[in-house]
Coordinates of C-alpha atoms and ligand atoms in Angstrom, one line a residue:
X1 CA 67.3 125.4 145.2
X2 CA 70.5 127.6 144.3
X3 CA 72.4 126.9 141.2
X4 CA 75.8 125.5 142.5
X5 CA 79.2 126.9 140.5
X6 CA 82.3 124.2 141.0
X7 CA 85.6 125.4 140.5
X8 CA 88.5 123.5 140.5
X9 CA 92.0 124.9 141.4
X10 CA 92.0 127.8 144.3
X11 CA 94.5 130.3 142.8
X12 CA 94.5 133.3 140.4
X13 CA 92.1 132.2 137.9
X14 CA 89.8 129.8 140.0
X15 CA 89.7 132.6 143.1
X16 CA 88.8 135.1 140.7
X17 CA 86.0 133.7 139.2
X18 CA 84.3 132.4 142.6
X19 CA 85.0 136.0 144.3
X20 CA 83.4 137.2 141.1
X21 CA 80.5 135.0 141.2
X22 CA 79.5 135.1 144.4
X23 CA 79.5 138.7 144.8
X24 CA 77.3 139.3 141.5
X25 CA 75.1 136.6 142.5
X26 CA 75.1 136.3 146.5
X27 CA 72.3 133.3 146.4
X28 CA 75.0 131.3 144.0
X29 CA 76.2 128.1 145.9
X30 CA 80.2 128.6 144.9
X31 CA 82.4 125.7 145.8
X32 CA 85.9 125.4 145.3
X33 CA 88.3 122.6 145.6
X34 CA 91.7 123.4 145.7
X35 CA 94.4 120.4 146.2
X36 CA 96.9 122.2 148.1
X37 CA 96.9 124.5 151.1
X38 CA 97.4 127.9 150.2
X39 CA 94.8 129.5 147.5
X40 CA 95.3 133.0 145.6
X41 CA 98.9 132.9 146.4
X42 CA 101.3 135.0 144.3
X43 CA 103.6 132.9 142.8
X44 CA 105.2 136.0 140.8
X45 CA 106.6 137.0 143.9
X46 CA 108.3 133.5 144.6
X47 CA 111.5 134.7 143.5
X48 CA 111.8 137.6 146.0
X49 CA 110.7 135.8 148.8
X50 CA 113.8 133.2 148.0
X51 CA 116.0 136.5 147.7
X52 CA 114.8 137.3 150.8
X53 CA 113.2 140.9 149.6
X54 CA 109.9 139.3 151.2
X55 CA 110.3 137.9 154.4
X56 CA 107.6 135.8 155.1
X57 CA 105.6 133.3 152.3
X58 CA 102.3 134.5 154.0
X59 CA 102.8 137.8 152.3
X60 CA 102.2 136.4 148.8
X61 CA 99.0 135.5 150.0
X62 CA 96.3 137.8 148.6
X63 CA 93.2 136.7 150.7
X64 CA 93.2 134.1 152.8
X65 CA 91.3 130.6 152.8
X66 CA 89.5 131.7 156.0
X67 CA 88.5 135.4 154.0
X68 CA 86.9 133.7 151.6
X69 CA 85.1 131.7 153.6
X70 CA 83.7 134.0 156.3
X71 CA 84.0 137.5 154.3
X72 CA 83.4 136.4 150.8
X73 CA 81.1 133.2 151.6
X74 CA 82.8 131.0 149.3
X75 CA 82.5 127.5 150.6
X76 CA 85.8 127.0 149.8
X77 CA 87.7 123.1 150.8
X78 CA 91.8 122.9 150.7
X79 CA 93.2 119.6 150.8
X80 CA 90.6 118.6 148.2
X81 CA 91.5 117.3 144.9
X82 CA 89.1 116.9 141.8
X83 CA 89.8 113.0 140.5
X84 CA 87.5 112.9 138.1
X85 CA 84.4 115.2 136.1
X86 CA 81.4 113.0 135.2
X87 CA 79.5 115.7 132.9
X88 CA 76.9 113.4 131.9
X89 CA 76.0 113.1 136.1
X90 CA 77.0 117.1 136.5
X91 CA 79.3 116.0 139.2
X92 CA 82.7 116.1 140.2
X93 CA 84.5 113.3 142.4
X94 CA 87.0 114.5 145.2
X95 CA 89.6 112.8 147.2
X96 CA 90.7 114.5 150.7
X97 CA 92.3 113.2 153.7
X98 CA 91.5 109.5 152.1
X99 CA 87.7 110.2 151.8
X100 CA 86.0 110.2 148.4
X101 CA 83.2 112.7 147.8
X102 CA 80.6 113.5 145.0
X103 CA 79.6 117.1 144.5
X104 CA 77.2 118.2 141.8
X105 CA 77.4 121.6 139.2
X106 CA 75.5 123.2 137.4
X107 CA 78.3 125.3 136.3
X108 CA 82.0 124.0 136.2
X109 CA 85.4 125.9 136.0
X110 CA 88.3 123.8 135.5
X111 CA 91.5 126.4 136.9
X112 CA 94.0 123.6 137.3
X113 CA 96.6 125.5 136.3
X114 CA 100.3 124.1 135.2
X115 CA 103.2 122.1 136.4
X116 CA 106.8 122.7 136.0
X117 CA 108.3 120.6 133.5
X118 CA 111.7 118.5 133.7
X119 CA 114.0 117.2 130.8
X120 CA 114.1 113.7 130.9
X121 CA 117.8 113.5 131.9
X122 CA 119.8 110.9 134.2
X123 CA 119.5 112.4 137.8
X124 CA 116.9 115.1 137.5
X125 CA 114.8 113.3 140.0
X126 CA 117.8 113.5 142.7
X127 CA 117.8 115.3 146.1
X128 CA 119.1 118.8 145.6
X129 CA 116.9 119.3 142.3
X130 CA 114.5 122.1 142.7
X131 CA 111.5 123.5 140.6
X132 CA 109.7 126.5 141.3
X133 CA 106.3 126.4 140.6
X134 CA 104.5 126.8 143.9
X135 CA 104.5 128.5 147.7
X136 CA 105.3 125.1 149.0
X137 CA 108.8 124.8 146.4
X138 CA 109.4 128.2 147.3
X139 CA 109.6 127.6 151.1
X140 CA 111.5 124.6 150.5
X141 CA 113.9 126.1 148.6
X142 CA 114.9 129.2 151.1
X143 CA 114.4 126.9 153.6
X144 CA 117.4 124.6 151.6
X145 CA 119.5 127.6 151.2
X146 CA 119.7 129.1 155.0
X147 CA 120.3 126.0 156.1
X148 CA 122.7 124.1 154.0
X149 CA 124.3 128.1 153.0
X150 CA 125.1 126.3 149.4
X151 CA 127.8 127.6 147.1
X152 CA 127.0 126.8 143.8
X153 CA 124.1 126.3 142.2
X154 CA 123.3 125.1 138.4
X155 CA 120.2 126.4 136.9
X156 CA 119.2 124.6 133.9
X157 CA 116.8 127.1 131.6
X158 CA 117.5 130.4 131.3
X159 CA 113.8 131.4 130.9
X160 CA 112.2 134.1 132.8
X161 CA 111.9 131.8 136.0
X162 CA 115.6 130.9 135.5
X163 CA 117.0 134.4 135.3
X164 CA 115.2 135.6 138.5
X165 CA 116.3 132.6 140.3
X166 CA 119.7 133.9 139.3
X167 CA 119.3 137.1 140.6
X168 CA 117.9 135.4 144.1
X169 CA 120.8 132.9 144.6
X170 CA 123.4 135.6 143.7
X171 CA 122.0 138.2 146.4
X172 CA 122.3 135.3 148.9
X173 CA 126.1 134.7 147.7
X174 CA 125.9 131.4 146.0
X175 CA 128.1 130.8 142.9
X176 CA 125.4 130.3 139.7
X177 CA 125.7 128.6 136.8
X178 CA 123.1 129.2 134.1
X179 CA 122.8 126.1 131.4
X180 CA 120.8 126.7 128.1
X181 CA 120.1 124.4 125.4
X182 CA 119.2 127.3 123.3
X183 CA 122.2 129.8 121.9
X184 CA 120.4 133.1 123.9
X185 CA 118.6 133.2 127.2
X186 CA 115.1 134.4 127.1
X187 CA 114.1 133.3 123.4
X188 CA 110.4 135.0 123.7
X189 CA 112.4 138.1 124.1
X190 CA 114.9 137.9 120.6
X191 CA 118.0 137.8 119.9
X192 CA 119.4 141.3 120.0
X193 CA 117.3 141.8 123.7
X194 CA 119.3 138.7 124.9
X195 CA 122.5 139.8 124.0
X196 CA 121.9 143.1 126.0
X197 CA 121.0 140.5 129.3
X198 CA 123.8 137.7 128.5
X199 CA 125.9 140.9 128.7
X200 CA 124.9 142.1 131.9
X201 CA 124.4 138.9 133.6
X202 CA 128.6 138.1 132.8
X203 CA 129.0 141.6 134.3
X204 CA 126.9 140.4 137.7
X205 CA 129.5 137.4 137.7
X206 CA 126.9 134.8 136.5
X207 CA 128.3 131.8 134.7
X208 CA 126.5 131.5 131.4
X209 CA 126.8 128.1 129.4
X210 CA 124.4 128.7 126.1
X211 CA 124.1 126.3 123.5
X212 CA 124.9 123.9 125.7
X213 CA 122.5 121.3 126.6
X214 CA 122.5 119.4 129.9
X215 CA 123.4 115.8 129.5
X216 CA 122.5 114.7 132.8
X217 CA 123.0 115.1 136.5
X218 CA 125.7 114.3 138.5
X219 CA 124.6 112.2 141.5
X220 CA 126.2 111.0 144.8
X221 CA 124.5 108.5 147.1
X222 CA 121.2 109.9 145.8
X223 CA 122.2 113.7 146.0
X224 CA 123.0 116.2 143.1
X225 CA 127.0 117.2 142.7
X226 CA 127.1 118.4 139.4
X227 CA 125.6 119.3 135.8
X228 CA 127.0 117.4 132.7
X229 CA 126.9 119.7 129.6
X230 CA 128.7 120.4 126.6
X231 CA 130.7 117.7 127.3
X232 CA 132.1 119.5 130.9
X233 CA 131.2 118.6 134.3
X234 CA 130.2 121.7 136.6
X235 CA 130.2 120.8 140.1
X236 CA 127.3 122.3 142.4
X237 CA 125.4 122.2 145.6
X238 CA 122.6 121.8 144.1
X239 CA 120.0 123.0 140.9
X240 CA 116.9 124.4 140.1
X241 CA 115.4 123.3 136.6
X242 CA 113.7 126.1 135.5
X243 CA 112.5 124.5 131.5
X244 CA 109.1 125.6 131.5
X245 CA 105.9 124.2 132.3
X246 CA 103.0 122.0 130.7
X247 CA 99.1 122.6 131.7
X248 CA 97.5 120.7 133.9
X249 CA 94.8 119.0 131.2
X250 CA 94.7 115.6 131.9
X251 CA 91.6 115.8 134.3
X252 CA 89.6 117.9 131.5
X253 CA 90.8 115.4 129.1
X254 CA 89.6 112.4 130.9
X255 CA 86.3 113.9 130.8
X256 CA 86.2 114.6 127.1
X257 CA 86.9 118.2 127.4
X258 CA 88.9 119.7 123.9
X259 CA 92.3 120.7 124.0
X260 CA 93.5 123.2 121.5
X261 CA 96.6 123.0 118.8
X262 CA 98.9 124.1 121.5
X263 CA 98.0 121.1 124.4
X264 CA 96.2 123.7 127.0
X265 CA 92.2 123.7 126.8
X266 CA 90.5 125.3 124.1
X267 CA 87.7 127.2 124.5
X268 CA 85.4 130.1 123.4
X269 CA 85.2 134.4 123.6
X270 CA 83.8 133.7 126.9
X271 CA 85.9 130.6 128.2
X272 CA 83.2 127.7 127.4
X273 CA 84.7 124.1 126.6
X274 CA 83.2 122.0 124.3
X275 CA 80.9 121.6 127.1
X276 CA 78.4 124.4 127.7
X277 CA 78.3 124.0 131.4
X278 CA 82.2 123.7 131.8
X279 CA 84.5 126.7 131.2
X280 CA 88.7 126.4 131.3
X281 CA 90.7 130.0 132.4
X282 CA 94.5 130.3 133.3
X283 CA 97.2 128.5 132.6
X284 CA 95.2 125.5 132.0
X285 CA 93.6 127.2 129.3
X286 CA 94.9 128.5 126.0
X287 CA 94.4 132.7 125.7
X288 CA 93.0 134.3 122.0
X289 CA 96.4 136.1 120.6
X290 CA 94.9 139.6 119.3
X291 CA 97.9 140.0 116.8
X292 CA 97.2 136.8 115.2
X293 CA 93.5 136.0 115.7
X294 CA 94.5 132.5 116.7
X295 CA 95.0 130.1 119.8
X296 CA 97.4 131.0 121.7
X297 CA 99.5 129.7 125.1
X298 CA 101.2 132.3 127.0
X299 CA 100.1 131.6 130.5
X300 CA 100.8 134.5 132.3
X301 CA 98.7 136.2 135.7
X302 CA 96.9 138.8 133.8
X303 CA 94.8 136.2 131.7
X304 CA 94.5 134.1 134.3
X305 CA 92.9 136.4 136.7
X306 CA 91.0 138.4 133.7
X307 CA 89.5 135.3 132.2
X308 CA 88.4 134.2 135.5
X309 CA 86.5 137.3 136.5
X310 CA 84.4 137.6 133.3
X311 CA 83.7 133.6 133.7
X312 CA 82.6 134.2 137.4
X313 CA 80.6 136.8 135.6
X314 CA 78.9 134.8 133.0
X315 CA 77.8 132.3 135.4
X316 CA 76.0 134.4 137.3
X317 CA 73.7 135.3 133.9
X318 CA 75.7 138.1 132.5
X319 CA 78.0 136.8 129.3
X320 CA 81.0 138.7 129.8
X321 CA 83.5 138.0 127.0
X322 CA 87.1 136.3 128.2
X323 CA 88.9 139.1 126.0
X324 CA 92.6 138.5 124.6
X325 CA 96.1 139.2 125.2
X326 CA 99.1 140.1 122.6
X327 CA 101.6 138.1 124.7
X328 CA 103.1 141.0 127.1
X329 CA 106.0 139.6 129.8
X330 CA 108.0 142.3 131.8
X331 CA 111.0 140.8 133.8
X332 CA 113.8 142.1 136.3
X333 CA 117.1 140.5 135.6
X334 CA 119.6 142.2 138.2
X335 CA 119.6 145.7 137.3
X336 CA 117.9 145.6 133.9
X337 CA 114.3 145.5 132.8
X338 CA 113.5 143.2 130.0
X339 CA 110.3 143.3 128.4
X340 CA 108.0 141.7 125.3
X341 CA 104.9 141.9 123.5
X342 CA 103.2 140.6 120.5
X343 CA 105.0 138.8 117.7
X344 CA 109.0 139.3 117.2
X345 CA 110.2 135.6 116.1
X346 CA 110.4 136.0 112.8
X347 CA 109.1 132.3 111.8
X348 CA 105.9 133.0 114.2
X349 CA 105.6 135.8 112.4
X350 CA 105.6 134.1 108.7
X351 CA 103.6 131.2 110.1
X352 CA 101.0 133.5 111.3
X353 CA 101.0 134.9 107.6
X354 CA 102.6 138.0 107.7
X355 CA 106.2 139.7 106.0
X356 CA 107.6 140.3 109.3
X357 CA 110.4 143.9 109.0
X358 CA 112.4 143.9 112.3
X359 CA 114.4 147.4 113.3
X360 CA 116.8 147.5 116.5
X361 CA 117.2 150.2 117.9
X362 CA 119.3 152.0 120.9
X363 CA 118.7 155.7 122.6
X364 CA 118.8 157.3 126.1
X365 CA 116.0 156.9 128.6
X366 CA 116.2 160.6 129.5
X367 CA 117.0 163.8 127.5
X368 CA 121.0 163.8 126.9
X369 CA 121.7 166.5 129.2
X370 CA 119.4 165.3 132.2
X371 CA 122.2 162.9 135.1
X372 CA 121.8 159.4 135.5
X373 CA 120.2 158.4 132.1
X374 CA 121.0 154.7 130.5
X375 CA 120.9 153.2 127.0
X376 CA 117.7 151.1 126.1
X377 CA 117.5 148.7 122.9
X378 CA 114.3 148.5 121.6
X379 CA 113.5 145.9 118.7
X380 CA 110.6 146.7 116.6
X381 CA 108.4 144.5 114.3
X382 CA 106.6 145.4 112.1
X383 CA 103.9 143.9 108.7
X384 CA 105.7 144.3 105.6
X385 CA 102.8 144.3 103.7
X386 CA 100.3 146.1 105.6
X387 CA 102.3 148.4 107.8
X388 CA 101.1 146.8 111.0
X389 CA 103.2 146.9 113.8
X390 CA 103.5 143.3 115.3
X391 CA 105.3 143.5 118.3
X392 CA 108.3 144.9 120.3
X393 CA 110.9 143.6 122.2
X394 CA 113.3 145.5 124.6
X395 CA 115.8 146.2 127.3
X396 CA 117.8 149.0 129.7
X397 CA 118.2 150.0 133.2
X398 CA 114.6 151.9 133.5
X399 CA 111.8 153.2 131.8
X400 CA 111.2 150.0 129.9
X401 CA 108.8 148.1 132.2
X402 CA 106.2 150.9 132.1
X403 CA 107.4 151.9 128.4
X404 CA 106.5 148.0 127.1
X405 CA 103.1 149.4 128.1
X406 CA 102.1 151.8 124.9
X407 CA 102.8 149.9 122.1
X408 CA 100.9 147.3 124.3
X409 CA 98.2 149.4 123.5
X410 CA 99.3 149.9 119.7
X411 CA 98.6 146.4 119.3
X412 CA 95.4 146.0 121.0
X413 CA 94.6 149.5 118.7
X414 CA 95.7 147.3 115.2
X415 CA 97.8 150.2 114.6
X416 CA 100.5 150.7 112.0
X417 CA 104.3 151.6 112.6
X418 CA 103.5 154.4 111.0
X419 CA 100.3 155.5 113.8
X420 CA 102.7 154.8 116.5
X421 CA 105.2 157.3 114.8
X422 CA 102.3 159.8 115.8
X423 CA 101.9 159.0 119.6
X424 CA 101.9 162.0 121.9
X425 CA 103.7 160.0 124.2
X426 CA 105.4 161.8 127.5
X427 CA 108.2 163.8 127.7
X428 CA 110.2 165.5 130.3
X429 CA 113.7 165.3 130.6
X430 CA 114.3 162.7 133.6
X431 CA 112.0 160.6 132.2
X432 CA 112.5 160.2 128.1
X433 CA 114.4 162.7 125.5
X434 CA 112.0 164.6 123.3
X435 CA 111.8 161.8 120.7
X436 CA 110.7 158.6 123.1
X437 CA 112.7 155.7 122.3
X438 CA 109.6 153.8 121.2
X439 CA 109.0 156.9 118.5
X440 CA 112.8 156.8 117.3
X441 CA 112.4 153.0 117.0
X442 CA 108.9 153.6 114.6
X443 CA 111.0 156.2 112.8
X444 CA 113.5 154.0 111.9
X445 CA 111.1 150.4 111.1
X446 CA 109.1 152.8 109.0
X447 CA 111.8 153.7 107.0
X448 CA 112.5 150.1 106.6
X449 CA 108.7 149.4 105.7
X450 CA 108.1 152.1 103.0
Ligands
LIG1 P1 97.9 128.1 139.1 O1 98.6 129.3 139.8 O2 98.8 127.0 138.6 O3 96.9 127.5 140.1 C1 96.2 126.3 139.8 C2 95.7 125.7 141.2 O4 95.0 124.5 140.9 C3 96.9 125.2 142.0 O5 96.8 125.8 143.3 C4 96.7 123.7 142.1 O6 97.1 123.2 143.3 C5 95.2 123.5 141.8 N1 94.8 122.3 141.3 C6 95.3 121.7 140.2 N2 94.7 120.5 139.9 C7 93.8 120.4 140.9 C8 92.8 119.4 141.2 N3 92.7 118.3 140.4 N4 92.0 119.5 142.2 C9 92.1 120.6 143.0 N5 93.0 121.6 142.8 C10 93.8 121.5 141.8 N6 103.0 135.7 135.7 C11 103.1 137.0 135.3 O7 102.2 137.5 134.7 N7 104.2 137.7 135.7 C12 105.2 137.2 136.5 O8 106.1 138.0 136.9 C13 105.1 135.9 136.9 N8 106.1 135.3 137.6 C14 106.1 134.0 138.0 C15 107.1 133.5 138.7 C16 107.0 132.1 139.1 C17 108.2 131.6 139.9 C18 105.9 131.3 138.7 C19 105.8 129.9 139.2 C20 104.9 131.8 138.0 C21 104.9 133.2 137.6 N9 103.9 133.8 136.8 C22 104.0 135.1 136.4 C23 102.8 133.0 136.3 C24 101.6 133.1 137.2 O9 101.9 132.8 138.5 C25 100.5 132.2 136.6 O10 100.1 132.6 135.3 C26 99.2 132.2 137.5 O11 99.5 131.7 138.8 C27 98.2 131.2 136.8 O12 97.1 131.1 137.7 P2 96.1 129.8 137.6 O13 95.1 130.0 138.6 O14 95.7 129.6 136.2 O15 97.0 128.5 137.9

């Protein structure tokens, strides 16, 4: 009989590694259960489809449910959700449409993914409070704001999710109000990055409240009117809660399955548990940090669909290593690109052992004669001790989504500051002066290092 792969969770990591699987290794029983209705859905894209650049949710969809069944012959069940992992009985126990099921492995991959989280304030559980975390949010939430044509909203978190939501509301004419606990917006991204985006987001007519704590929400008969912070009441039609999101570990847990220092599952170079036959990928899952050789959590769509293509590979006989990740996030916010990689918090930096040297820098995109160029910041980090470079942090109106990109590939390299000083990186005019921003940016750090 046909070995039988289980995966749990239908969307960028789980889909990855059954697609993977089953086309390596066509006699392979793969089964997926996936609790909801749409599976490999791009929930990147959410934000756009609530702006209304994407008209329709069914274009996030990668590949359908009924692809993988008939094209890909994954035997693939929505509406199904995992209860409980028996790993001493090799089986899994499934609920769907009030029917309990039993289905053996011999091979498990929990791809449960993550939840949006909520501060536990008075009134967050009130009508008119959003989260964004899946296609069936997203649709509500467009579907709220056509309807009820809303004309303020209060966005608590000014994370990534946060700041694209703002973008989205403001395109549709709604009034936002942006609350953060936190003096800047985007802390992954440092403080001289934020400033650049807390800038431009006053310029796009976005309230920002930073520092500032919500307290609770304002409720009428059940409904949300306002956002108490600071001590102020803001009132608004309604509010997204945009505060990050926790992995979905408690069904590993149950089962005995490790979870690592940061609270996602831990597991090994090529995504095993603590169980040989179980593997963890995506958001679920913690991610190896390259710059600091540890544990990390940065859930992010690369990973997830990365580590769940070598696992589908590995189950089918041929150990494919997970690979890391140095923590790279690229985000639009209105006309600006904002992106991050590898280690810029100084106190991450010293906990992880090194002498973190930070350099900010400013310069052109294109040559200073060439029309239509912008400024872009650029933080650098760098070891003090070893000359490493550690990460890099920046900002402008182009060339920094794509730029992000090489000294993503100094870090995976090890280099130093001083090796990236080197790169033959591209130059024409419309596109970078002679001296890249990211090589005026090692000039100066390496100054500061030697
Ligand atoms: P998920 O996408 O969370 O999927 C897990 C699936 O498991 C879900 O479909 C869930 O229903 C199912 N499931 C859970 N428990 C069970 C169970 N017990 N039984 C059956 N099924 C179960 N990443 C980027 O890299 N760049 C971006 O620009 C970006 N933008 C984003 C914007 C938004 C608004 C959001 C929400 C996310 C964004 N992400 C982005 C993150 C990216 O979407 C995730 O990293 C990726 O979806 C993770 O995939 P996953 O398969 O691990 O988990």
């Amino acid at each position: 009989m046909a070995d039988t792969f289980v995966v749990v969770g239908g969307d960028a990591a789980g889909m990855s590694a059954a697609s993977k699987a089953k086309r390596d290794d066509p006699d392979l029983d793969v089964v997926v259960f996936e609790r909801g209705e749409y599976v490999s859905y791009g929930a990147c894209g959410l934000p756009y489809y609530v702006k209304g650049d994407i008209e329709r949710l069914d274009d996030l969809v990668a590949v359908t449910p009924e692809e993988f069944r008939e094209e890909r012959d994954v035997d693939l069940r929505t509406g199904h959700e995992v209860v409980a992992i028996d790993r001493e009985a090799r089986r899994v126990t499934v609920e769907a449409d009030g029917r309990t099921l039993e289905q053996p492995y011999d091979q498990l991959l929990v791809a449960t993914g993550a939840r949006a989280t909520k501060p536990p304030v008075e009134g967050v559980d009130a009508e008119g409070v959003f989260t964004l975390r899946d296609m069936e949010a997203g649709g509500e939430i467009r579907s709220f704001v056509e309807e009820t044509e809303p004309g303020t909203v209060g966005i608590v978190g000014g994370g990534y999710v946060g700041l694209e939501m703002a973008e989205a509301f403001d395109a549709r004419g709604i009034d936002v109000h942006v609350f953060e606990m936190l003096p800047h917006v985007l802390q992954p991204f440092g403080e001289p990055v934020a400033e650049v985006v807390e800038e431009h987001l006053g310029e796009q007519g976005v309230t920002l409240h930073l520092d500032t704590p919500v307290s609770h929400l304002v409720t009428d008969a059940g409904r949300v009117v306002g956002v108490h912070a600071g001590g102020e009441e803001t009132p608004v039609d309604f509010v997204l809660v945009g505060t990050g999101i926790r992995p979905n570990v408690e069904l590993a847990a149950e089962a005995g399955i490790e979870l690592g220092p940061t609270g996602a599952i831990a597991h090994d170079a090529y995504g095993r548990t603590n169980d040989e036959r179980v593997f963890a990928a995506g958001d679920c899952a913690e991610a190896t940090n390259l710059v600091t050789a540890e544990a990390d959590y940065v859930p992010l769509a690369l990973t997830a669909n990365r580590h769940g293509r070598a696992i589908g590979q590995t189950v089918t006989g041929e150990p494919t290593e997970v690979g890391g990740m140095v923590g790279t996030a690229v985000v639009k916010v209105f006309d600006l690109e904002v992106a991050r990689t590898g280690i810029i918090d100084g106190e991450e930096a010293r906990d992880a052992g090194f002498d973190p040297v930070s350099a900010t820098i400013r310069a052109e995109s294109r040559a200073h004669y060439y029309p239509g160029g912008s400024p872009i910041t650029i933080q650098l980090v760098g070891d003090g001790e070893t000359g490493r470079l550690l990460g890099a942090s920046m900002v402008g109106r182009e060339g920094v989504a794509k730029r992000i990109d090489s000294v993503v590939t100094a870090l995976h390299a090890g280099m130093t500051v001083a090796e990236v000083e080197t790169l033959d990186l591209a130059y024409a005019p419309p596109f970078s002066p002679v001296w890249d921003p990211v090589l005026t940016a090692a000039k100066v750090l390496g100054g500061k290092l030697d």
